[in-house]
C-alpha positions as a printed NumPy array, in Angstrom:
array([[  0.   ,   0.   ,   0.   ],
       [  2.781,   2.396,   0.955],
       [  4.663,   1.71 ,  -2.273],
       [  1.494,   2.287,  -4.304],
       [  0.848,   5.601,  -2.549],
       [  4.423,   6.738,  -3.066],
       [  4.163,   5.996,  -6.81 ],
       [  1.285,   8.441,  -7.205],
       [  2.169,  11.696,  -8.957],
       [  3.428,  14.337,  -6.535],
       [  1.054,  17.11 ,  -5.558],
       [  1.763,  20.351,  -3.778],
       [  0.627,  20.495,  -0.151],
       [ -2.756,  22.072,   0.493],
       [ -2.676,  25.722,   1.572],
       [ -1.497,  25.938,   5.184],
       [ -0.038,  22.415,   5.134],
       [  3.65 ,  21.529,   5.028],
       [  3.244,  18.038,   3.592],
       [  1.306,  16.689,   0.658],
       [ -1.618,  14.343,   1.058],
       [  0.517,  11.586,  -0.473],
       [  3.192,  12.034,   2.198],
       [  0.631,  12.213,   4.993],
       [ -1.156,   9.043,   3.891],
       [  2.041,   7.046,   3.326],
       [  3.208,   8.035,   6.814],
       [ -0.154,   7.014,   8.281],
       [  0.136,   3.511,   6.833],
       [  3.808,   3.268,   7.831],
       [  3.034,   4.319,  11.429],
       [ -0.004,   2.053,  11.8  ],
       [  1.274,  -0.98 ,   9.911],
       [  1.364,  -3.157,  13.033],
       [ -2.304,  -2.389,  13.713],
       [ -3.374,  -3.36 ,  10.19 ],
       [ -2.465,  -7.048,  10.18 ],
       [ -6.037,  -7.971,   9.339],
       [ -5.416, -11.531,   8.036],
       [ -3.507, -12.345,  11.244],
       [ -6.258, -10.843,  13.391],
       [ -8.978, -12.722,  11.504],
       [ -7.051, -15.99 ,  11.921],
       [ -7.02 , -15.329,  15.682],
       [-10.787, -14.837,  15.659],
       [-10.557, -11.119,  16.393],
       [-13.452,  -9.106,  14.994],
       [-12.391,  -6.124,  12.923],
       [-15.608,  -4.222,  12.35 ],
       [-17.536,  -2.032,  14.721],
       [-20.683,  -4.163,  14.585],
       [-19.982,  -6.033,  17.817],
       [-19.288,  -2.813,  19.727],
       [-22.405,  -1.193,  18.289],
       [-24.53 ,  -4.201,  19.221],
       [-23.087,  -4.146,  22.745],
       [-23.966,  -0.47 ,  23.084],
       [-27.499,  -1.22 ,  21.953],
       [-27.797,  -4.111,  24.406],
       [-26.252,  -2.331,  27.38 ],
       [-27.471,   1.218,  26.797],
       [-30.508,   1.444,  24.559],
       [-32.617,  -1.397,  25.925],
       [-32.228,  -0.179,  29.498],
       [-32.121,   3.587,  29.234],
       [-34.342,   4.54 ,  26.317],
       [-37.64 ,   3.083,  27.419],
       [-40.84 ,   5.057,  27.353],
       [-40.926,   7.877,  29.891],
       [-37.4  ,   7.392,  31.173],
       [-35.355,  10.478,  32.001],
       [-31.828,  10.346,  33.341],
       [-29.436,  12.804,  34.878],
       [-25.842,  12.312,  33.698],
       [-24.914,  10.914,  37.138],
       [-27.921,   8.6  ,  37.242],
       [-27.219,   7.331,  33.738],
       [-23.576,   6.623,  34.613],
       [-24.702,   4.688,  37.686],
       [-27.326,   2.574,  35.915],
       [-24.968,   1.787,  33.029],
       [-22.278,   0.637,  35.461],
       [-24.81 ,  -1.657,  37.156],
       [-26.14 ,  -2.948,  33.837],
       [-22.631,  -3.663,  32.565],
       [-21.72 ,  -5.489,  35.773],
       [-24.887,  -7.58 ,  35.534],
       [-24.314,  -8.496,  31.879],
       [-20.685,  -9.38 ,  32.626],
       [-21.841, -11.535,  35.533],
       [-19.84 ,  -9.321,  37.908],
       [-22.765,  -7.72 ,  39.754],
       [-22.303,  -9.612,  43.018],
       [-18.587,  -8.866,  43.043],
       [-19.226,  -5.169,  42.296],
       [-21.943,  -4.962,  44.931],
       [-19.661,  -6.497,  47.552],
       [-16.881,  -4.046,  46.679],
       [-19.306,  -1.124,  47.098],
       [-20.473,  -2.408,  50.47 ],
       [-16.896,  -2.795,  51.686],
       [-16.057,   0.736,  50.581],
       [-18.777,   2.225,  52.815]])
C-alpha cells in the first residue's frame, strides 16, 4: 500500500499544510502498519468491524435507558450503566460487595 501511494504523482501540499496528502497518507500507513495485520487478526478470531461494539452499546445502553418515559441525569445514567454492565458481565455480586466494603 505504501509503495502504491508513493508511486502516485506528486502534488503540492494544500494551503497551510507543510506536507502533501501523499506524504501524509504514506506516513499514516507506515506508522499504523502493526495495527493493520487484518489476516492475522482474523485468523485469531478477532473481529475487525464495529458491529460487535455497536450491538453491545445497543444491548447495554438502549434497551435499558431509552424506554418510554425514562429520564436520566448524567450521574444517574452513569450509575445505571455501570450496574447494567456489571450484571451483563456476571460481575454484579462482586461489584456490589466491593461497594459495600467501601462504605
